[in-house]
PDB file of C-alpha atoms and ligand atoms in Angstrom:
ATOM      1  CA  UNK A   1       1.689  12.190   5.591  1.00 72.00           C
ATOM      2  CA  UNK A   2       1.856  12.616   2.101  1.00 92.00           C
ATOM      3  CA  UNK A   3       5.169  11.797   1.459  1.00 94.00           C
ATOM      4  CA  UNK A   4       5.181  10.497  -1.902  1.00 98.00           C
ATOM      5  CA  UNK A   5       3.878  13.764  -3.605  1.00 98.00           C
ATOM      6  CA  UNK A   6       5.405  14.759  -6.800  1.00 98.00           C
ATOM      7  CA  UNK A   7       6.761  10.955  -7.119  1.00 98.00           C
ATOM      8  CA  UNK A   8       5.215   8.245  -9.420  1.00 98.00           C
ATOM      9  CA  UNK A   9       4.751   4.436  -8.567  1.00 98.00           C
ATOM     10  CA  UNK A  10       3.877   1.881 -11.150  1.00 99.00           C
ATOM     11  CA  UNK A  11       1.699  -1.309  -9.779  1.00 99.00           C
ATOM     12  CA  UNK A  12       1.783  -4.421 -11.509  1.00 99.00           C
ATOM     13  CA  UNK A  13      -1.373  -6.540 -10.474  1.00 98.00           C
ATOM     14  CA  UNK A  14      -2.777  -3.676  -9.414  1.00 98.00           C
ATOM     15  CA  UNK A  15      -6.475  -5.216  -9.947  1.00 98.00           C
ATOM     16  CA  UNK A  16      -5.624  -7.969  -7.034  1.00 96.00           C
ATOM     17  CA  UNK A  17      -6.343  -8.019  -3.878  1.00 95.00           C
ATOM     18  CA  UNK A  18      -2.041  -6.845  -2.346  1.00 97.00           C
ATOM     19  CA  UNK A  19      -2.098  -4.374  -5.691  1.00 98.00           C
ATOM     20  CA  UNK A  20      -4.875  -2.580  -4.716  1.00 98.00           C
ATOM     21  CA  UNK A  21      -4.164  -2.146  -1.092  1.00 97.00           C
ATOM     22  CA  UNK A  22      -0.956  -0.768  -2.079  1.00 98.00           C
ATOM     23  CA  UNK A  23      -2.389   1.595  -4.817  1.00 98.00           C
ATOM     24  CA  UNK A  24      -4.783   2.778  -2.216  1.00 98.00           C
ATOM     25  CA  UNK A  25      -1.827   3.647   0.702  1.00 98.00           C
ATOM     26  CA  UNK A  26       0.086   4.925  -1.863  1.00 98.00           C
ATOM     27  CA  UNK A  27      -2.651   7.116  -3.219  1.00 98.00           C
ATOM     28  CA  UNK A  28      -2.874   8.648   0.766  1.00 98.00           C
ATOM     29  CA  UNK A  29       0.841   9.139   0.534  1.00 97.00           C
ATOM     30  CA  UNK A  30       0.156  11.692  -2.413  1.00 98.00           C
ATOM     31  CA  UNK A  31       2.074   9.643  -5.120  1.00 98.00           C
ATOM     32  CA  UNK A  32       0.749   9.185  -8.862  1.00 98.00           C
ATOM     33  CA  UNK A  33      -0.560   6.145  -9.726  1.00 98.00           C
ATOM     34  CA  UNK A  34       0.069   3.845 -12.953  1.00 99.00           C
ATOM     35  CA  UNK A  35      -2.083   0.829 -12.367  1.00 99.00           C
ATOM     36  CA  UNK A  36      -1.284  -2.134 -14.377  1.00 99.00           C
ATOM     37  CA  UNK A  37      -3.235  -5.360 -15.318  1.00 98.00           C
ATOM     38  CA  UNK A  38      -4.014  -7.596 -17.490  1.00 98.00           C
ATOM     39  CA  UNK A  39      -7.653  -7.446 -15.882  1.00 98.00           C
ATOM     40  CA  UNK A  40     -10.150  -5.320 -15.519  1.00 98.00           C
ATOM     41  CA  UNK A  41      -9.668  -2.330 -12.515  1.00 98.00           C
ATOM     42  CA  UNK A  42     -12.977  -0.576 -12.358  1.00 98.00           C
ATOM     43  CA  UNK A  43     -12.321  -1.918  -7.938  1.00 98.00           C
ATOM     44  CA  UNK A  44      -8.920  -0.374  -7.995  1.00 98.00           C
ATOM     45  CA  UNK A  45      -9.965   3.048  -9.664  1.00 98.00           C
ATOM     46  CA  UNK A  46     -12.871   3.461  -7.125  1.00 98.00           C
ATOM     47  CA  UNK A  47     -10.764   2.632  -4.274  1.00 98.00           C
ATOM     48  CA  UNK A  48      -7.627   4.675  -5.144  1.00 98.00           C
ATOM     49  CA  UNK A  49     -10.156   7.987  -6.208  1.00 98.00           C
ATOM     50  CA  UNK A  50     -11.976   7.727  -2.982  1.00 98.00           C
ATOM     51  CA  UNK A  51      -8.397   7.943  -1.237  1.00 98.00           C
ATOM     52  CA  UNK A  52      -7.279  11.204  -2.753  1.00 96.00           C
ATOM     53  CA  UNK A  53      -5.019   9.593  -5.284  1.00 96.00           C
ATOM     54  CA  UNK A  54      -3.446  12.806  -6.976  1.00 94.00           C
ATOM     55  CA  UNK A  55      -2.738  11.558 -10.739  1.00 97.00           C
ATOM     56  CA  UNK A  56      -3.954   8.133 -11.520  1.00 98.00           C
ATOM     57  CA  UNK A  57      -4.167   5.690 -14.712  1.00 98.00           C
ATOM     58  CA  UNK A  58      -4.736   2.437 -15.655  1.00 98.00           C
ATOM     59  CA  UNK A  59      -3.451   0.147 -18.448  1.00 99.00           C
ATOM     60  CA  UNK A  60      -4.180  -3.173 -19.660  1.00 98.00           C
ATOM     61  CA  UNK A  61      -1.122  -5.372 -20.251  1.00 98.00           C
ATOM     62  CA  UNK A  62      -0.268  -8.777 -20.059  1.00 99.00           C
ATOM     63  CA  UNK A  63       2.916  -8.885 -18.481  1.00 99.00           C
ATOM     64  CA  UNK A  64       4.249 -11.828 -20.116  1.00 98.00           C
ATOM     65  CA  UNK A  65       4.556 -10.630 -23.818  1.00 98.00           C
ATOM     66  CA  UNK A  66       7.699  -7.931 -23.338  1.00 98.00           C
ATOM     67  CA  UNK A  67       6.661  -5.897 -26.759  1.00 99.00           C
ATOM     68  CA  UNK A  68       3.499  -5.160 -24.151  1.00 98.00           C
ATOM     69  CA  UNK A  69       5.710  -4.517 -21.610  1.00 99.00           C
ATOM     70  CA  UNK A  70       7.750  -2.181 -23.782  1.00 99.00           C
ATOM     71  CA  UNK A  71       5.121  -0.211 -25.085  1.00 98.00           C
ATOM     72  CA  UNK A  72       3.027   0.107 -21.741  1.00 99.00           C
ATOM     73  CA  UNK A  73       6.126   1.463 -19.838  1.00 99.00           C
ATOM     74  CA  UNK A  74       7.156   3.753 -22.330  1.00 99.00           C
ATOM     75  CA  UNK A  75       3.469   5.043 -22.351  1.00 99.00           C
ATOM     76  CA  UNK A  76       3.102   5.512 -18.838  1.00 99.00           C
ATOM     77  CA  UNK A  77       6.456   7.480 -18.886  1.00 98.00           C
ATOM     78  CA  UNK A  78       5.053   9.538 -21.320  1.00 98.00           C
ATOM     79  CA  UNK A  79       1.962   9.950 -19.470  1.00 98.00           C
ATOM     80  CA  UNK A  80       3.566  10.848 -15.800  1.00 98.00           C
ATOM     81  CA  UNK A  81       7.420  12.012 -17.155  1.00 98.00           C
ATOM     82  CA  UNK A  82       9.050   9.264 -15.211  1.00 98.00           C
ATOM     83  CA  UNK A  83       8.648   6.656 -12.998  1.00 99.00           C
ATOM     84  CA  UNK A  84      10.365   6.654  -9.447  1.00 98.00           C
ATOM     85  CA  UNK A  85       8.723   3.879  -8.015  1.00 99.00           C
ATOM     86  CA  UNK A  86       8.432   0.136  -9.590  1.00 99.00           C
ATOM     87  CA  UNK A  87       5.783  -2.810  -7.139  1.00 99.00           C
ATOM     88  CA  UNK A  88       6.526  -5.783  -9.684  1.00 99.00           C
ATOM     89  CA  UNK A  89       3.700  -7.799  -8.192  1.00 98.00           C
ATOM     90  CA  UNK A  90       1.631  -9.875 -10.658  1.00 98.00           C
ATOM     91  CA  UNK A  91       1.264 -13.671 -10.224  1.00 98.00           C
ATOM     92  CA  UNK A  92      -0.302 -16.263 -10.679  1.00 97.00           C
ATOM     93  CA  UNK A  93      -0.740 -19.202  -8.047  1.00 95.00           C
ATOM     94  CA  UNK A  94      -1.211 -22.307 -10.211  1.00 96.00           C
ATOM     95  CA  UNK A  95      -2.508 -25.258  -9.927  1.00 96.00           C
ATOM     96  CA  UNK A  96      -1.798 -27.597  -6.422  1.00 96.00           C
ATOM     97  CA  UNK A  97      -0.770 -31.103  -7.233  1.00 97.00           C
ATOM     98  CA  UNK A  98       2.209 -33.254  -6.303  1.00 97.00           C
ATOM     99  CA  UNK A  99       5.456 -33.059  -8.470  1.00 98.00           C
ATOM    100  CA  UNK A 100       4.651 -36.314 -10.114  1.00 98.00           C
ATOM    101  CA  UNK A 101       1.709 -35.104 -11.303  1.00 97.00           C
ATOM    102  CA  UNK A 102       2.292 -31.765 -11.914  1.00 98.00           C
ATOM    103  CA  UNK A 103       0.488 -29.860 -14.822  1.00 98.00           C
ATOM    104  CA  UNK A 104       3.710 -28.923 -17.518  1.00 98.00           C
ATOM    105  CA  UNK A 105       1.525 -26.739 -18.771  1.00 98.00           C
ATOM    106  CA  UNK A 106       0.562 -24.816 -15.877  1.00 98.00           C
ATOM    107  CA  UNK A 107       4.099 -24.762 -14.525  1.00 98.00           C
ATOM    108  CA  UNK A 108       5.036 -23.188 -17.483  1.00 98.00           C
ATOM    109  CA  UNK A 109       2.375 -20.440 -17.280  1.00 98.00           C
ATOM    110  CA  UNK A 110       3.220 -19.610 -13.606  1.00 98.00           C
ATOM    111  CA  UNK A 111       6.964 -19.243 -14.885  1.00 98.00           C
ATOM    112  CA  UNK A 112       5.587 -17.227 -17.448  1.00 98.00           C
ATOM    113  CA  UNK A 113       3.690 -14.497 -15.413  1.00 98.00           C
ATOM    114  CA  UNK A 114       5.784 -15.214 -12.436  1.00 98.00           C
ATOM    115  CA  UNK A 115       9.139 -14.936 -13.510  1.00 99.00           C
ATOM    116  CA  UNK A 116       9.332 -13.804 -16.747  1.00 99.00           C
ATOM    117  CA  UNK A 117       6.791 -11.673 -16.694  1.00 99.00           C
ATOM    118  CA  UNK A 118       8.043  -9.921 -13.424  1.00 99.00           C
ATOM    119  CA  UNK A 119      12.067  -9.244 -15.288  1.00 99.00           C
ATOM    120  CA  UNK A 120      10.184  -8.045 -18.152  1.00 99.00           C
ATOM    121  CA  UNK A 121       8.592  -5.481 -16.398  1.00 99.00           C
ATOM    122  CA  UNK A 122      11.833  -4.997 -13.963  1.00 99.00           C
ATOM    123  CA  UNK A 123      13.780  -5.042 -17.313  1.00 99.00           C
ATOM    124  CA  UNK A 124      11.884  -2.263 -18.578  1.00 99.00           C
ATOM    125  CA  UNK A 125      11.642   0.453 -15.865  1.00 99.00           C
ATOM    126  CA  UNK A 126      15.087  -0.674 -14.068  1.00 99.00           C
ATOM    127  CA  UNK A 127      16.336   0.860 -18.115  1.00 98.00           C
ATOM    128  CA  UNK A 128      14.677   3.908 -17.482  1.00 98.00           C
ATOM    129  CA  UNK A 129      15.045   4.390 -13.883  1.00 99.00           C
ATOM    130  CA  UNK A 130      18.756   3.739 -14.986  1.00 98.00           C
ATOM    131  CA  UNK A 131      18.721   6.830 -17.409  1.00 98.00           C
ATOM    132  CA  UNK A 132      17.554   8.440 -14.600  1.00 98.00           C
ATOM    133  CA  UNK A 133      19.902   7.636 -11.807  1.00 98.00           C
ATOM    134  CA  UNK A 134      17.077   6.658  -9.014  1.00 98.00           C
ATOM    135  CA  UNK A 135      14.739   4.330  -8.061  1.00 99.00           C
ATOM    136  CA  UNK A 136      13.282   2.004  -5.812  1.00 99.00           C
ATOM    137  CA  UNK A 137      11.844  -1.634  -6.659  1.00 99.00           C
ATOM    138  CA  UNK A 138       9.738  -3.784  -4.695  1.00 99.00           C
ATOM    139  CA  UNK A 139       9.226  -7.357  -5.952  1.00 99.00           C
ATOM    140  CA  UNK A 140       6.357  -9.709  -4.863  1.00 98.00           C
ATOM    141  CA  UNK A 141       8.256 -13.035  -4.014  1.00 98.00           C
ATOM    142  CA  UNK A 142       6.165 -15.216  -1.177  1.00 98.00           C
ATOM    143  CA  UNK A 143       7.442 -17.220   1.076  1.00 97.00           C
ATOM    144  CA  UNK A 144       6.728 -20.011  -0.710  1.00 97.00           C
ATOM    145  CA  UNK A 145       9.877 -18.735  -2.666  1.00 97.00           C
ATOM    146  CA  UNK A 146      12.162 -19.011   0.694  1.00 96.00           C
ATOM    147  CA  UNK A 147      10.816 -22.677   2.028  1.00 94.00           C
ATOM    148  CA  UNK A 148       9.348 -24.918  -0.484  1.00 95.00           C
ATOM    149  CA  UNK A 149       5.404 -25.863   0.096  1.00 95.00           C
ATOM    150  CA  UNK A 150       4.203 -29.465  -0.849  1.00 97.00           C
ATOM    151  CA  UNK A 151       1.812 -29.618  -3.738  1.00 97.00           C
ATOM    152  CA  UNK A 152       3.096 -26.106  -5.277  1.00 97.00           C
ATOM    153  CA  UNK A 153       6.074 -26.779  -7.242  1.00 98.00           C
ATOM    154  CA  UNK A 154       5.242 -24.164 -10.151  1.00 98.00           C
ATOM    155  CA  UNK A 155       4.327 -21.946  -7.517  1.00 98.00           C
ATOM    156  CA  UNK A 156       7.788 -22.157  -5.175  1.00 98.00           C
ATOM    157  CA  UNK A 157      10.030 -22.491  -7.777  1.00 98.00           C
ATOM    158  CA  UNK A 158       8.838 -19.185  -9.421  1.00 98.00           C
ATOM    159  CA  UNK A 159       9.032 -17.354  -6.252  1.00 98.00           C
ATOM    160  CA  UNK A 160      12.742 -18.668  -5.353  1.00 98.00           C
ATOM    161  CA  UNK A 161      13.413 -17.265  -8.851  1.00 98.00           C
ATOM    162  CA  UNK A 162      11.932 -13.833  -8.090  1.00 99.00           C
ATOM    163  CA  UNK A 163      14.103 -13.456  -4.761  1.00 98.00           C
ATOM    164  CA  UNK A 164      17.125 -14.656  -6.808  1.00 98.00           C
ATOM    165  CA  UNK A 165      16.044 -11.963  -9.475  1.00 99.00           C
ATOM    166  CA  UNK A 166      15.611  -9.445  -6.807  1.00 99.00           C
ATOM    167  CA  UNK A 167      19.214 -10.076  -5.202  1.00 98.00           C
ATOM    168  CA  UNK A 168      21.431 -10.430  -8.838  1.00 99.00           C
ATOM    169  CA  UNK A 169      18.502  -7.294 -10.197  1.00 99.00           C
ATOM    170  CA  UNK A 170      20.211  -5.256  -6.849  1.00 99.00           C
ATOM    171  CA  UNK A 171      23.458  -5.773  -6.852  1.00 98.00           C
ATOM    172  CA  UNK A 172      23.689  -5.269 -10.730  1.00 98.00           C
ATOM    173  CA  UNK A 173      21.509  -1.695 -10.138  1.00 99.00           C
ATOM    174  CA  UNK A 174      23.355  -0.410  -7.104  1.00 98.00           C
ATOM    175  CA  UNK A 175      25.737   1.467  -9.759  1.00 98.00           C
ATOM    176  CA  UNK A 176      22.806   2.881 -11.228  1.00 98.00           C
ATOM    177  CA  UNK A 177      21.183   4.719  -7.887  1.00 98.00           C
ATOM    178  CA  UNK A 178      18.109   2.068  -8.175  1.00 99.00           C
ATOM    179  CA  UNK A 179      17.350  -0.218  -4.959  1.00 99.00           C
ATOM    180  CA  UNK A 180      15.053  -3.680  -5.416  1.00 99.00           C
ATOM    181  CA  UNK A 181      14.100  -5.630  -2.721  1.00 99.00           C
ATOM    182  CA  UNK A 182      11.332  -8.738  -2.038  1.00 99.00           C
ATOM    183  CA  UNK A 183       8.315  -8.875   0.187  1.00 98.00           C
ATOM    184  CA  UNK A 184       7.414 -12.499   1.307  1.00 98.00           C
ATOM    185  CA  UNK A 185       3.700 -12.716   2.577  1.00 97.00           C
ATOM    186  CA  UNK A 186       2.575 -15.770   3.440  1.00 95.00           C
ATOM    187  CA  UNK A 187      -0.427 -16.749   4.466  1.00 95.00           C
ATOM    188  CA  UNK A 188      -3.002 -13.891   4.306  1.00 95.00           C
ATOM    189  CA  UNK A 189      -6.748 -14.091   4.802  1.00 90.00           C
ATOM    190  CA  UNK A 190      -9.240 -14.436   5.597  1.00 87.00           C
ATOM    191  CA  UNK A 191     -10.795 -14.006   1.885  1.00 86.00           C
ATOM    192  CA  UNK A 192     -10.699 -15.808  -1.410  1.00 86.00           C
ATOM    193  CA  UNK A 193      -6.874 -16.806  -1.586  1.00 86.00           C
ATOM    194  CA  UNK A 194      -7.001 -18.200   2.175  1.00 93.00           C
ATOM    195  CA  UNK A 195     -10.280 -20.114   1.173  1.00 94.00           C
ATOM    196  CA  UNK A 196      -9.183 -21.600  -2.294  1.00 93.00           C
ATOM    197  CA  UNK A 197      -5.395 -22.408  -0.449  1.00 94.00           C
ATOM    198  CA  UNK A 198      -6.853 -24.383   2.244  1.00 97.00           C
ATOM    199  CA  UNK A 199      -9.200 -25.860   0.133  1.00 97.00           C
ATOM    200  CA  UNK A 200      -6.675 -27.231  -2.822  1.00 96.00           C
ATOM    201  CA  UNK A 201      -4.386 -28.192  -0.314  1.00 96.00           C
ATOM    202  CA  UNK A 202      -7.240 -30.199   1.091  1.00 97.00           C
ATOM    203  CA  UNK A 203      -7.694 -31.545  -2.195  1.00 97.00           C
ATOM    204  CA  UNK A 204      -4.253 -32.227  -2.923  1.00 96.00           C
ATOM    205  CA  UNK A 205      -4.232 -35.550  -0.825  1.00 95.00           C
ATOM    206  CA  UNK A 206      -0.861 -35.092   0.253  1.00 95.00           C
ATOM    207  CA  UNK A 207       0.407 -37.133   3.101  1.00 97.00           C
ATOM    208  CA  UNK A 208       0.788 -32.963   4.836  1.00 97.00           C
ATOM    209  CA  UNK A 209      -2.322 -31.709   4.523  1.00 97.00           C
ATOM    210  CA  UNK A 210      -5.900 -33.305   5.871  1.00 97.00           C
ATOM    211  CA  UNK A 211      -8.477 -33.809   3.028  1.00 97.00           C
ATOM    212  CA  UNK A 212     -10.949 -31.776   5.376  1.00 97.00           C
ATOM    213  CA  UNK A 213     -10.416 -27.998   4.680  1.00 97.00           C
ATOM    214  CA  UNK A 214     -11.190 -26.743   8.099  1.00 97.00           C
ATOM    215  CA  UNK A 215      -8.436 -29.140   9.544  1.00 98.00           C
ATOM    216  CA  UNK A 216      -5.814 -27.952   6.609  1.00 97.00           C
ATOM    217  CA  UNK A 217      -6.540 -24.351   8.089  1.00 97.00           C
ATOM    218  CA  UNK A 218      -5.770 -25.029  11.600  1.00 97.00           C
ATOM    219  CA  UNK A 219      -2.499 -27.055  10.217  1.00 97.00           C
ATOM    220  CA  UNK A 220      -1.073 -24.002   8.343  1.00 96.00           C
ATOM    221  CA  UNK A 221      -2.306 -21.517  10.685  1.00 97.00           C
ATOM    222  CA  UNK A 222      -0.105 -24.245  13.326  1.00 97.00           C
ATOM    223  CA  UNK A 223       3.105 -23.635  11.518  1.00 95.00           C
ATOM    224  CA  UNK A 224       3.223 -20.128  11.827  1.00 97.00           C
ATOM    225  CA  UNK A 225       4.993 -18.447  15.063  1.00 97.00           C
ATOM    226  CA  UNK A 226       2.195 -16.000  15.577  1.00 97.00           C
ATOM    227  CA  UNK A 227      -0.518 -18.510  15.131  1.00 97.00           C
ATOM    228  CA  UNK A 228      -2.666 -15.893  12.654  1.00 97.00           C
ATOM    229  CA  UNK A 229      -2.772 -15.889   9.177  1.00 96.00           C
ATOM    230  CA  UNK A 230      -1.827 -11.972   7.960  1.00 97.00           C
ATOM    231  CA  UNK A 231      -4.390  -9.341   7.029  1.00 96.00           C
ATOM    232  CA  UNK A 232      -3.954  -7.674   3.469  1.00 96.00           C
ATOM    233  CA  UNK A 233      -3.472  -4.305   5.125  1.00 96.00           C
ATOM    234  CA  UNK A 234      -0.874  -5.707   7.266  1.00 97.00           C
ATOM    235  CA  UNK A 235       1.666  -5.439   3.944  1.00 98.00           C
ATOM    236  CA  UNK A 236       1.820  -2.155   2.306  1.00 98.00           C
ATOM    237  CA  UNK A 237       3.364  -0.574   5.188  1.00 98.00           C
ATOM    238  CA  UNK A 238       5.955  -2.622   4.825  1.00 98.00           C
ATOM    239  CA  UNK A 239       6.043  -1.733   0.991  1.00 98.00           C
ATOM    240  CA  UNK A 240       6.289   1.983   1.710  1.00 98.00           C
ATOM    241  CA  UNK A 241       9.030   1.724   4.370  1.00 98.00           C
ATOM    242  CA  UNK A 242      11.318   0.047   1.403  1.00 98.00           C
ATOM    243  CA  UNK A 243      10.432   2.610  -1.464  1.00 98.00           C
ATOM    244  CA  UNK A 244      11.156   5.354   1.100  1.00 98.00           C
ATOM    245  CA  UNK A 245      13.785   7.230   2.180  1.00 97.00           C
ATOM    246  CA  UNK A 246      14.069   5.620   5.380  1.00 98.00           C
ATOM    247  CA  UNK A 247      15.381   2.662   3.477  1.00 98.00           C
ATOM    248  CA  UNK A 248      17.838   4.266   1.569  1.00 98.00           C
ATOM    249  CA  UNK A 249      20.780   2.358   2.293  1.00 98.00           C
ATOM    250  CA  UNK A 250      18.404  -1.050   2.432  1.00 98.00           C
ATOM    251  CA  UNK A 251      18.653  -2.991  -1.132  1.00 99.00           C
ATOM    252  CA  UNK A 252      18.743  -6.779  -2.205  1.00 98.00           C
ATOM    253  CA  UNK A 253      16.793  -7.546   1.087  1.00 98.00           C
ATOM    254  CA  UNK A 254      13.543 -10.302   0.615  1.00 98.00           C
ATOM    255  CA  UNK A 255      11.405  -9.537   4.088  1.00 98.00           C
ATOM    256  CA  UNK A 256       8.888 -11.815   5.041  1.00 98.00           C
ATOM    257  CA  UNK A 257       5.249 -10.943   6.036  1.00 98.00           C
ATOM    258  CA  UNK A 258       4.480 -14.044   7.870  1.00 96.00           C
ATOM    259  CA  UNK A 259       4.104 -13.616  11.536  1.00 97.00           C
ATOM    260  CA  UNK A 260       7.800 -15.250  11.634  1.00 95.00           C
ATOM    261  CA  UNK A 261       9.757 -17.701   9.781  1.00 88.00           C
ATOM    262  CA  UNK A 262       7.767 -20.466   9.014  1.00 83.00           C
TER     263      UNK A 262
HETATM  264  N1  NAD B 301      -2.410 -13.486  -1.213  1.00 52.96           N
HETATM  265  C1  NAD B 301      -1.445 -14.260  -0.716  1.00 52.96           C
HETATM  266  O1  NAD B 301      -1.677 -15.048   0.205  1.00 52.96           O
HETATM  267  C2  NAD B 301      -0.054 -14.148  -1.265  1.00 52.96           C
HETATM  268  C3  NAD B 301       0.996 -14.675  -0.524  1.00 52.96           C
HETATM  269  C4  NAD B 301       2.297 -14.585  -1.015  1.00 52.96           C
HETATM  270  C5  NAD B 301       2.533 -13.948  -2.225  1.00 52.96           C
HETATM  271  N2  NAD B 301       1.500 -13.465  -2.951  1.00 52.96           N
HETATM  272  C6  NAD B 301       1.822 -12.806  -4.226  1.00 52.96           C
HETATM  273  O2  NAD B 301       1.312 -11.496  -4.180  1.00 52.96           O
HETATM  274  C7  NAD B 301       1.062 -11.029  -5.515  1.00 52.96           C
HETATM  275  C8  NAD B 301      -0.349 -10.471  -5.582  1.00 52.96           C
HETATM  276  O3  NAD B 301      -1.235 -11.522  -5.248  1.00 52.96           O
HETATM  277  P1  NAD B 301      -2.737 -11.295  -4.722  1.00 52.96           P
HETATM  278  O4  NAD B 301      -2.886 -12.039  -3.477  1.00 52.96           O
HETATM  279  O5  NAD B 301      -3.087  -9.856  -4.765  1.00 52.96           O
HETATM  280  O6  NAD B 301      -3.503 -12.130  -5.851  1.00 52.96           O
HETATM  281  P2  NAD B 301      -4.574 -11.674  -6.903  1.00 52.96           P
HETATM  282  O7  NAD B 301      -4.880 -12.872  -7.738  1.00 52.96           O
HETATM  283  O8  NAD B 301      -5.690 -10.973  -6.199  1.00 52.96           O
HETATM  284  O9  NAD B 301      -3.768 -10.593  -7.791  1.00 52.96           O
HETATM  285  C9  NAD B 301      -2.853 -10.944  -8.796  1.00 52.96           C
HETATM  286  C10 NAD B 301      -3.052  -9.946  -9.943  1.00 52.96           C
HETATM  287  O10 NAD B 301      -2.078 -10.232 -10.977  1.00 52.96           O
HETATM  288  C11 NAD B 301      -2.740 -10.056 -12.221  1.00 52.96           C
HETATM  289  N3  NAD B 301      -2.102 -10.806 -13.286  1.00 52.96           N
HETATM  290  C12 NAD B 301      -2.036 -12.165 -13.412  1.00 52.96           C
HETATM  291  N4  NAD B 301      -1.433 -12.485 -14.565  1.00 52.96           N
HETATM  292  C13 NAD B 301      -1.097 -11.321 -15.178  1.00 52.96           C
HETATM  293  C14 NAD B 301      -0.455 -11.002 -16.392  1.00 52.96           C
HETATM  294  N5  NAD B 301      -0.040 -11.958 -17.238  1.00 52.96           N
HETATM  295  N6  NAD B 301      -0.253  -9.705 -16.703  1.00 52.96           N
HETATM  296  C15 NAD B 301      -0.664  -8.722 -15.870  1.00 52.96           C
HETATM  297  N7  NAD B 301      -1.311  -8.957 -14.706  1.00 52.96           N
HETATM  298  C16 NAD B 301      -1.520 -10.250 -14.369  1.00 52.96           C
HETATM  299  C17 NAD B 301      -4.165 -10.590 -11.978  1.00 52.96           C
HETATM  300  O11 NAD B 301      -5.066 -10.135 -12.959  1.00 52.96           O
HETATM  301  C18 NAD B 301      -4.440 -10.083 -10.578  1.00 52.96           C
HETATM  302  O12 NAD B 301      -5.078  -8.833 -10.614  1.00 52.96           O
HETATM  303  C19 NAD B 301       1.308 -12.223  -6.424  1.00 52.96           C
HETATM  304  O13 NAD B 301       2.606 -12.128  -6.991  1.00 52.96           O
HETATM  305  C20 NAD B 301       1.218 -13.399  -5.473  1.00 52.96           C
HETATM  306  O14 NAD B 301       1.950 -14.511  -5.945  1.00 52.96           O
HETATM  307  C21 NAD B 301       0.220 -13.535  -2.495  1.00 52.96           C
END
């Protein structure tokens, strides 16, 4: 059903692995497409062109410097009139180490990308969405931003922030005709993030977590009600219910994708 037609969404970290399965359902729902990373998309443009997308570009931006911010947004407004639809989802997952230990310099690059980087971008289009009267916002929190994970401070403290950003962001918006609300995936595999989780964890040498991998896998995959780790395509239907009309009276909401509350 190509429900979306006519509307434009605008996909931050739309060159990962949850950007690009979002870009692609929302390129079968008929909606234009501005795709924006700070890497390269050459995966994301095939993928979203072989699903029909109607209008599609892409633009490099690092979503941490606002004067790129600024100028990106106001270019892709330009380029599509107007942006309905806003999936703040770039991150970065940062290093895994105890507190004690903890990199200051990496902490402050995951707050960087993480937090700041996602209100810039919210910042921006929540101004123009606010000229506009409408919109719909989906932020990218985790659920390490609702319960907070050993060896991850940087991590879980940046997500907390986003679904603190995404309840103050919808309360202050509701005025202005523009929903936001969080998606909280947690574990999701099987792939390079499940790998390179289990595997730092491992490393981590935290009295939580065995040092062998394969255990660390069966221990996470042991805290979650469903006993599974999600699938990638398991999250942007949730996405699409919240930007749609069918959640029209649904704002300020974080929902996890976890298979339950871990
Ligand atoms: N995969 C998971 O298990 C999982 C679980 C919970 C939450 N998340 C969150 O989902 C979001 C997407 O993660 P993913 O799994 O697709 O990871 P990913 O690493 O595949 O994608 C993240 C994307 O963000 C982009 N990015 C990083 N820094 C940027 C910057 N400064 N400016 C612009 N773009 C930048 C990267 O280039 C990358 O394309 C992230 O916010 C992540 O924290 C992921």
């Amino acid at each position: 059903m190509k429900r979306f037609a006519g509307k434009t969404i605008l996909v931050t970290g739309s060159a990962g692995d949850i950007g690009r399965a979002v870009a692609v359902r929302f390129a079968r729902e008929g909606a234009g497409l501005a795709l924006l990373d700070i890497a390269d998309q050459e995966k994301t443009l095939a993928e979203v062109n072989e699903a029909g997308a109607a209008q599609v570009r892409t633009y490099q931006c690092d979503v941490s410097d606002y004067a790129q911010v600024d100028r990106t947004v106001s270019q892709v407004i330009t380029d599509f009139g107007a942006v309905d639809m806003l999936f703040n989802n770039a991150g970065y997952q940062g290093a895994f180490s105890k507190t004690h230990t903890y990199d200051p310099e990496d902490f402050a690059k995951v707050m960087n990308i993480n937090v700041i980087g996602a209100f810039h971008v919210l910042r921006r289009v929540s101004e123009h969405m606010a000229d506009r009267g409408s919109g719909a916002v989906v932020n990218t929190a985790s659920m390490a931003g609702v319960e907070g994970p050993p060896n991850m401070v940087g991590y879980g403290c940046s997500k907390f922030a986003v679904v603190g950003m995404t309840e103050t962001a919808s309360k202050d918006l509701a005025p202005c005709g523009i929903r936001v609300n969080a998606i909280s995936p947690a574990f999701m595999g099987p792939g390079f993030m499940w790998t390179r989780q289990v595997e730092l964890q491992a490393e981590a040498g935290s009295q939580y977590f065995d040092s062998d991998p394969d255990r660390v896998a069966e221990q996470m995959i042991a805290q979650v009600p469903m006993r599974r780790y999600g699938d990638i395509t398991e999250i942007p239907g949730t996405v699409v219910f919240l930007m749609s009309d069918d959640a029209s009276y649904i704002t300020g909401v974080n929902i996890p994708i976890a298979g339950g509350i871990l």
